[in-house]
């Protein structure tokens, strides 16, 4: 009976996390628009999200909500009973796929729901939990972390890669990756569906 409540809290946290983040981001943009002069707005738009304490707090709270939700759902799934064989098979499958990229895992997630008859509801639940855990890397592409850490590190790596003699291929690949990261930063909500 307690497991039902733990599971419900985990699901509620999973549902409330994007709502909390969007509300915090909206509040940050409203504060930014009120406090900056029009000339400063143009300069700040090129630099990304306004890096204040409130947006960092929202980023950390959102990450914690996601991690706690995953932990609670994993706890209820592990002690839910009867799923040991499926859990072992899933662990073996995930260790084999451990090197797969995020986009491949996204495609596997959608294919698991598009198949005509999943083998069991428990396997579908495990696939959903695995998909939720794979989204944690997206926090590196969300605004405060992206602006302060991810983009500068990626730009440095891109400069180093572009200096490698490869007839322009390294420079092209580095620019492509930076453009994709910028796109994912601007449209991070599309990656979470």
PDB file of C-alpha atoms in Angstrom, residues 97-108 134 184:
ATOM      1  CA  UNK A  97      23.117  -0.887 -25.676  1.00  0.00           C
ATOM      2  CA  UNK A  98      25.154   1.185 -23.227  1.00  0.00           C
ATOM      3  CA  UNK A  99      27.134   2.830 -26.003  1.00  0.00           C
ATOM      4  CA  UNK A 100      24.124   3.903 -28.048  1.00  0.00           C
ATOM      5  CA  UNK A 101      23.474   7.561 -28.616  1.00  0.00           C
ATOM      6  CA  UNK A 102      20.624   9.597 -27.207  1.00  0.00           C
ATOM      7  CA  UNK A 103      18.838   9.754 -30.563  1.00  0.00           C
ATOM      8  CA  UNK A 104      19.005   5.954 -30.950  1.00  0.00           C
ATOM      9  CA  UNK A 105      17.454   5.548 -27.508  1.00  0.00           C
ATOM     10  CA  UNK A 106      14.747   8.061 -28.483  1.00  0.00           C
ATOM     11  CA  UNK A 107      13.953   5.991 -31.589  1.00  0.00           C
ATOM     12  CA  UNK A 108      13.858   2.795 -29.538  1.00  0.00           C
ATOM     13  CA  UNK A 134      18.362   8.900 -20.619  1.00  0.00           C
ATOM     14  CA  UNK A 184      18.675  21.764 -28.934  1.00  0.00           C
TER      15      UNK A 184
END
